[in-house]
mmCIF file of C-alpha atoms in Angstrom:
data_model
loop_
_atom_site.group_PDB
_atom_site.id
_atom_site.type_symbol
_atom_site.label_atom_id
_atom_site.label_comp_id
_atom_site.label_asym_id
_atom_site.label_seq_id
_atom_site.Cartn_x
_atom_site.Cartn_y
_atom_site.Cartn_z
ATOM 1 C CA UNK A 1 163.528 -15.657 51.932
ATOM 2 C CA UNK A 2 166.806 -16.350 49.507
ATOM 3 C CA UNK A 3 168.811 -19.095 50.302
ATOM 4 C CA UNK A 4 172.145 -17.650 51.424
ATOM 5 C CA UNK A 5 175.074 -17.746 49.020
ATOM 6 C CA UNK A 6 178.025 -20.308 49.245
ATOM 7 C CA UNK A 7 180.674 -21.258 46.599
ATOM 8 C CA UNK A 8 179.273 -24.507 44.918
ATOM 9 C CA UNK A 9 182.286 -26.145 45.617
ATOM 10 C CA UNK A 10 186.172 -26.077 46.980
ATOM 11 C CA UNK A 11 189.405 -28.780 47.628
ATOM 12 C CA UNK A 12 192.131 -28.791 49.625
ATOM 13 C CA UNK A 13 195.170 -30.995 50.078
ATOM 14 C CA UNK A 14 195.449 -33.175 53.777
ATOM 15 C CA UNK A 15 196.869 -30.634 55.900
ATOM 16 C CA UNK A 16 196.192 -27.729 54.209
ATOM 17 C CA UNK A 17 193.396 -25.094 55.509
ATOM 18 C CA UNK A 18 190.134 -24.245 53.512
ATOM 19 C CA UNK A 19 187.598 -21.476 54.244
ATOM 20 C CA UNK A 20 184.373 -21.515 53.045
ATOM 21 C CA UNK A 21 182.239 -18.647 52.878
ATOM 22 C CA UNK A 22 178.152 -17.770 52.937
ATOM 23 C CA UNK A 23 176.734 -14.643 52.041
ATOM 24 C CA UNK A 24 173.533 -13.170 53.285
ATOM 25 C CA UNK A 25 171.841 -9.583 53.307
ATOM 26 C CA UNK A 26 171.438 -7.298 56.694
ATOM 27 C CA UNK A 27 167.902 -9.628 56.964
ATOM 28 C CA UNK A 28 169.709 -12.281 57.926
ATOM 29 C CA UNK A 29 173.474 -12.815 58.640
ATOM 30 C CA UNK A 30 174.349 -9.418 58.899
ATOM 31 C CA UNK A 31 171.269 -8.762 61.674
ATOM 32 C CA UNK A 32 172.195 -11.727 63.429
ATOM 33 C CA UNK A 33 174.884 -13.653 65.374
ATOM 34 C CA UNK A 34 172.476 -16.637 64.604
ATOM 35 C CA UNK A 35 174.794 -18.812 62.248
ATOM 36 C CA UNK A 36 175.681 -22.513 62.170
ATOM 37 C CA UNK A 37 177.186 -24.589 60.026
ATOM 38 C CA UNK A 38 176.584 -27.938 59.169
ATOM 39 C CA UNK A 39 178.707 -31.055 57.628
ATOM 40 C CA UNK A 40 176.845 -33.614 55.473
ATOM 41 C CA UNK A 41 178.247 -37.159 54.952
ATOM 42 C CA UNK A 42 176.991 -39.075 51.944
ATOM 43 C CA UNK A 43 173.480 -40.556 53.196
ATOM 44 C CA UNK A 44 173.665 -39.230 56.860
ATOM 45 C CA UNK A 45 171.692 -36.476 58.705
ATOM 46 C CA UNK A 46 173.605 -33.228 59.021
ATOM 47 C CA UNK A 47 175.805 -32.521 61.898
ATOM 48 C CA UNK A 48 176.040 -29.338 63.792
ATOM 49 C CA UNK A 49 180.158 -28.481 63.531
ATOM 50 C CA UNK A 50 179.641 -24.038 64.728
ATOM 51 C CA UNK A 51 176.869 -22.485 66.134
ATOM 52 C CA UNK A 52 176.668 -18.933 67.363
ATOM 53 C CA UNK A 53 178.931 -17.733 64.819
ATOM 54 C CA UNK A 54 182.007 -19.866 66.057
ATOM 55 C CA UNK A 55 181.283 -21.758 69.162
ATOM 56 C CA UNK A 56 182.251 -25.530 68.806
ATOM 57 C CA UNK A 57 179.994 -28.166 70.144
ATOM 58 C CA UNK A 58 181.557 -30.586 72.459
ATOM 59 C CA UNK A 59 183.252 -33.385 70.227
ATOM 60 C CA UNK A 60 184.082 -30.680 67.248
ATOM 61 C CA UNK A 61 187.669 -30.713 66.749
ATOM 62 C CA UNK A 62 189.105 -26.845 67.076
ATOM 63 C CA UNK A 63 190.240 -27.434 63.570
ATOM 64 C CA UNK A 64 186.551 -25.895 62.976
ATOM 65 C CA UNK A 65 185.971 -22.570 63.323
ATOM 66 C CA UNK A 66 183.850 -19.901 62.315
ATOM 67 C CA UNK A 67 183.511 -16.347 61.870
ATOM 68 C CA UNK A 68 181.395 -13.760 60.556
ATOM 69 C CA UNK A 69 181.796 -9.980 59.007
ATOM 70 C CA UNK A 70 178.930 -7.966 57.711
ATOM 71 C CA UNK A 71 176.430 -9.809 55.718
ATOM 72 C CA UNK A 72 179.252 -12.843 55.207
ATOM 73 C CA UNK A 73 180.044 -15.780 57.609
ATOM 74 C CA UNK A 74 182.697 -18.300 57.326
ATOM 75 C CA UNK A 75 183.675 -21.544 57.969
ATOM 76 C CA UNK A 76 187.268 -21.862 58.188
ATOM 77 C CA UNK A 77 188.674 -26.210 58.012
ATOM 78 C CA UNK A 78 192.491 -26.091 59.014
ATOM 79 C CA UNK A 79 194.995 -28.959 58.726
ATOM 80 C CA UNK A 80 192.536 -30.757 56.637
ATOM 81 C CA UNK A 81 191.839 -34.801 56.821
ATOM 82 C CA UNK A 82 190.449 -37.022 54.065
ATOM 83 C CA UNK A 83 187.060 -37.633 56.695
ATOM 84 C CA UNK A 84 186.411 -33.972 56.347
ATOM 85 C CA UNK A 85 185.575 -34.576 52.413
ATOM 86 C CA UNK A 86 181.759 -33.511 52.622
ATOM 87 C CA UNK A 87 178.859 -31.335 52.151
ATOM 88 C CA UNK A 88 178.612 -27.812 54.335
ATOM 89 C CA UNK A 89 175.825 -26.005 54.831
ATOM 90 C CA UNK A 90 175.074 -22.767 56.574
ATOM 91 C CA UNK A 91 172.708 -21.666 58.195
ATOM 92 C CA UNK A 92 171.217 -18.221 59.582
ATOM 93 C CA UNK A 93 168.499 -16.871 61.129
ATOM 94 C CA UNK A 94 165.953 -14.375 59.619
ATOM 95 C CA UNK A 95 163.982 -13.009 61.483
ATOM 96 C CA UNK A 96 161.243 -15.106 62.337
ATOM 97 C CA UNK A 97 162.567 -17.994 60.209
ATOM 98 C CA UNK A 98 165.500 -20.034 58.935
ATOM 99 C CA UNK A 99 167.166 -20.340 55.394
ATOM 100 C CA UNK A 100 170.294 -22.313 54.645
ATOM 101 C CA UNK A 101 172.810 -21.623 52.304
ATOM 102 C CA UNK A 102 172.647 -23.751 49.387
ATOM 103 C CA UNK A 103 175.646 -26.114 50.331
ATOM 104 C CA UNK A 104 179.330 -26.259 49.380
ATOM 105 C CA UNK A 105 181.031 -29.992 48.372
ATOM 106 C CA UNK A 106 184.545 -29.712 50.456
ATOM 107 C CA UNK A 107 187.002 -32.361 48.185
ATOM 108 C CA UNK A 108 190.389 -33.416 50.054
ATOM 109 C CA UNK A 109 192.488 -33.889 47.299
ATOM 110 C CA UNK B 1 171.224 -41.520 75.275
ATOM 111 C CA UNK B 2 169.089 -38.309 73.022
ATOM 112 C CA UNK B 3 167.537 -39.419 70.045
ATOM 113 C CA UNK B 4 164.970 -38.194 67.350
ATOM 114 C CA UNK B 5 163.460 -41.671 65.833
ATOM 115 C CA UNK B 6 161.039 -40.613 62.985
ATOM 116 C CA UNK B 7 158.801 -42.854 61.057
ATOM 117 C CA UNK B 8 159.536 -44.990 58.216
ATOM 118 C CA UNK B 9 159.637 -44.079 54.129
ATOM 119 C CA UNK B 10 156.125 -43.386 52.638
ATOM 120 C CA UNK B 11 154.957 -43.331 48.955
ATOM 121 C CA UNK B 12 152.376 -41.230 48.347
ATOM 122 C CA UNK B 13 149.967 -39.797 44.956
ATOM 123 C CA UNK B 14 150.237 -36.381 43.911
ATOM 124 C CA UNK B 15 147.404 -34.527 45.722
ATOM 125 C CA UNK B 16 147.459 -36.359 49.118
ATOM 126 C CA UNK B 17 149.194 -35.362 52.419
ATOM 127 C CA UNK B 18 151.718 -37.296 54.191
ATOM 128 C CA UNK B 19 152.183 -37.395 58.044
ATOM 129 C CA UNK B 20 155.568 -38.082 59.646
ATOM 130 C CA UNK B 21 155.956 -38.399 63.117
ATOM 131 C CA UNK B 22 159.507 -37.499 65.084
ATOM 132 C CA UNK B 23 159.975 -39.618 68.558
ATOM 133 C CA UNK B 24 162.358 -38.203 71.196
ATOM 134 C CA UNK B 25 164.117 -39.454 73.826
ATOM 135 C CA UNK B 26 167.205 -39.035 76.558
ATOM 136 C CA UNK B 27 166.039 -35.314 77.306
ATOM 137 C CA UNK B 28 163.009 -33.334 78.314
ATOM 138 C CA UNK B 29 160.806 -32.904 75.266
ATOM 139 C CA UNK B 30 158.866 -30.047 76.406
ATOM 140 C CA UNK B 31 162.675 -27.990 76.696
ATOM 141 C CA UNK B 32 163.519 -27.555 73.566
ATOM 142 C CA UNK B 33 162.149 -26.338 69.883
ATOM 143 C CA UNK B 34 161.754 -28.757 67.408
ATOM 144 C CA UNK B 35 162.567 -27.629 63.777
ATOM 145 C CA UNK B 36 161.413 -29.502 60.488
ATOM 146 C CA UNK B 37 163.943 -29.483 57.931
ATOM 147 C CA UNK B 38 163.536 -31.448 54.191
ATOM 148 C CA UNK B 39 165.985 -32.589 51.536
ATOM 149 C CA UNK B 40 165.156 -33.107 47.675
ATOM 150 C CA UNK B 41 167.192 -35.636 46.218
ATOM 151 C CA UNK B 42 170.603 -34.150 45.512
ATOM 152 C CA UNK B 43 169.710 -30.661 46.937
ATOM 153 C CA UNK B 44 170.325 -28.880 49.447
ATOM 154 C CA UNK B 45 168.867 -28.157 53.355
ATOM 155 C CA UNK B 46 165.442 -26.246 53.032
ATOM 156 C CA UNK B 47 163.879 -25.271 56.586
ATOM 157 C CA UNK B 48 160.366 -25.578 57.072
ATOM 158 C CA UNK B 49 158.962 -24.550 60.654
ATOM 159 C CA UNK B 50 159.174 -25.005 64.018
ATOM 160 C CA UNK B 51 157.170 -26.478 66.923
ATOM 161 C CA UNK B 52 157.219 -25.183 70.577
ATOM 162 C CA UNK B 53 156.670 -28.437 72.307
ATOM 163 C CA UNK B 54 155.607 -27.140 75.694
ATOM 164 C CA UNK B 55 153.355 -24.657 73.896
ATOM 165 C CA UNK B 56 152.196 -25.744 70.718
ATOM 166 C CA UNK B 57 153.340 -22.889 69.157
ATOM 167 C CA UNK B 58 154.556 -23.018 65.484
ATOM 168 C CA UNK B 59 156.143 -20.587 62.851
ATOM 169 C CA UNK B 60 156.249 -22.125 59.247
ATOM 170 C CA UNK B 61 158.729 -21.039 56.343
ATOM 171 C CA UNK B 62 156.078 -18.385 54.464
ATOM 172 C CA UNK B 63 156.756 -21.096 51.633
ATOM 173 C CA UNK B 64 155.083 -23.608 53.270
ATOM 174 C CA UNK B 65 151.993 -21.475 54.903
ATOM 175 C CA UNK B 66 148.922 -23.391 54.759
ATOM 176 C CA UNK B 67 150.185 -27.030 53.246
ATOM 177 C CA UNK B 68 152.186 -27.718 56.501
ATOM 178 C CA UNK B 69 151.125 -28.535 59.917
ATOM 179 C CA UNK B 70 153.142 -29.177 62.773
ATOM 180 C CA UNK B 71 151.723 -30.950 65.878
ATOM 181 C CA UNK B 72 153.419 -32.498 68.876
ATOM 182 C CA UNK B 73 152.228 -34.958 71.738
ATOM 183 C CA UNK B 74 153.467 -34.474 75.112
ATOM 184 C CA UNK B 75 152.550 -37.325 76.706
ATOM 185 C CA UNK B 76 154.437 -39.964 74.180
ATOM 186 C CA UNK B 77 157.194 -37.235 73.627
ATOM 187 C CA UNK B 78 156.322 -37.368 69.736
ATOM 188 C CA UNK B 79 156.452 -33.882 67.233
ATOM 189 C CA UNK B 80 154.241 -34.603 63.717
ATOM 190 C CA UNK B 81 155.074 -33.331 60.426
ATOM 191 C CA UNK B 82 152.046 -33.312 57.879
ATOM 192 C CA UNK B 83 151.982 -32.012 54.411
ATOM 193 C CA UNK B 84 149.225 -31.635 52.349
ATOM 194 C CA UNK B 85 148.496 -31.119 48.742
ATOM 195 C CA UNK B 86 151.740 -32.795 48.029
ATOM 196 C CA UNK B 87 153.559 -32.578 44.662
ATOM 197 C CA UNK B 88 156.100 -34.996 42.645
ATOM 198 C CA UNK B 89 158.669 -31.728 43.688
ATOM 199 C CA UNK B 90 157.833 -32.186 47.588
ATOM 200 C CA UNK B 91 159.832 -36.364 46.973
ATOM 201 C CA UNK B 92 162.583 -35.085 49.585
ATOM 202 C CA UNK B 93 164.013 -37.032 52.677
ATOM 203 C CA UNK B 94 162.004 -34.909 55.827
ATOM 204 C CA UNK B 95 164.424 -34.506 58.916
ATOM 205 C CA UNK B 96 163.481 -33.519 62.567
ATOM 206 C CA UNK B 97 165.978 -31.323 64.517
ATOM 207 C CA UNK B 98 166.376 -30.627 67.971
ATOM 208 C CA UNK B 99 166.899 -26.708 68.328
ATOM 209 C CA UNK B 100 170.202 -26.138 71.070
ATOM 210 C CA UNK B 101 167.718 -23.584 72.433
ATOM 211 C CA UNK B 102 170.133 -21.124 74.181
ATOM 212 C CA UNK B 103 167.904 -18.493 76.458
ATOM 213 C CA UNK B 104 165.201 -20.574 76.035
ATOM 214 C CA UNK B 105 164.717 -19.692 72.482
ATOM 215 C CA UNK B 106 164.235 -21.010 69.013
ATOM 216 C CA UNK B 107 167.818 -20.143 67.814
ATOM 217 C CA UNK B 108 168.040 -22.110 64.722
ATOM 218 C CA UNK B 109 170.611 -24.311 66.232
ATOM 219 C CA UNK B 110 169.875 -27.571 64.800
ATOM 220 C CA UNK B 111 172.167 -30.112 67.381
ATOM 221 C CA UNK B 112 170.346 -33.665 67.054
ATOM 222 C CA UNK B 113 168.429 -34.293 63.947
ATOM 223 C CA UNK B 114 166.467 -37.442 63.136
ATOM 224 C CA UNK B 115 167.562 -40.441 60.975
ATOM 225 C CA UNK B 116 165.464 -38.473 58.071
ATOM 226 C CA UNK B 117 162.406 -40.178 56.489
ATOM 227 C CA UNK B 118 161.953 -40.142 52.880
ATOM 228 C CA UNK B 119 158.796 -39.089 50.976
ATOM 229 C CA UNK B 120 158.385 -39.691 47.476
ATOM 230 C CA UNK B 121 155.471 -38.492 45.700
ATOM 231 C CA UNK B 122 154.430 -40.512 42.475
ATOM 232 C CA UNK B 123 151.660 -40.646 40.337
#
């Protein structure tokens, strides 16, 4: 199973929005409404920010939100805050397993 | 409150196997999937299995058929990670995850992980 496709890296000014997007094949994203998407501090454990395609966990500011069309999902970051600088990852089912994408650094400028 | 605990960092020789354990608490173990995720240094997420803690049922990445073995004991509410046959390109921090579980199911929803334990494999 291919790790799913996400832009190595993208920036963003405080207040702006940024969307970030992850690619998969009709195996994985585009079979599923299965995808998450993670944020990634420096030396923490991931956090779970959308699951389900764009459901927000309770705590998850609705400036995260998520989306998905064909074999591509995407994380969309609006009205953007220094403490959102990061790693994201997604993630998909497929099939009977998992596979990430391989992460995309988010710089606030 | 929930949390994964998992055991501390372990240095280990090419060739030998590594077992990490992953204690829960603040929710019924048996509920929910339990997902093994691992990190290399300055990489990205890789999944690796899951566990059904009430069944004992697992599903490992096809990558990892035959080196990995999950395990899980009910009665201290603890899921094991061990790898065998390990190489100096398996040094990764190893992270437990909580599945969210909707419809009972393993939904690759990973909403608690574990603090992470790192594995380093050196000769």
């Amino acid at each position: 199973q291919s790790a799913l496709t996400q832009p190595r890296s993208v920036s963003g000014s405080p207040g702006q929005s940024v969307t970030i997007s992850c690619t998969g094949t009709s195996s994985d994203v585009g079979s599923y409404n299965y995808v998450s998407w993670y944020q990634q501090h420096p030396g923490k454990a991931p956090k779970l920010m959308i699951y389900d395609v764009s459901q927000r966990p309770s705590g998850v500011p609705d400036r995260f939100s998520g989306a998905k069309s064909g074999n591509t999902a995407s994380l969309t970051i609006s009205g953007l805050q220094a403490e959102d600088e990061a790693d994201y990852y997604c993630c998909s089912n497929a099939g009977r397993s998992g596979v990430f994408g391989g992460g995309t650094k988010l710089t606030v400028l | 409150q929930l949390q994964l605990v998992q055991s501390g960092t372990e240095v280990k020789k090419p060739g030998a196997s590594v077992k990490v354990s992953c204690k829960a608490s603040g929710y019924s173990f048996t509920g929910y999937y339990l997902h093994w995720v691992r990190q290399a240094p300055g990489q990205g997420l890789e999944w690796m299995g899951w566990i059904n803690p009430n069944t004992g049922g697992t599903d490992y990445a096809q990558k990892f058929q035959g080196l990995v073995t999950m395990t899980r004991d009910t009665s201290i509410s603890t899921a094991y990670m061990e790898l065998s046959r390990l190489r100096s390109d398996d040094t990764a921090m190893y992270y437990c995850a909580r599945d969210l579980g909707l419809e009972g199911a393993a939904n690759y929803f990973f909403d608690y992980w574990g603090q992470g334990t790192l594995v380093t494999v050196s000769s």
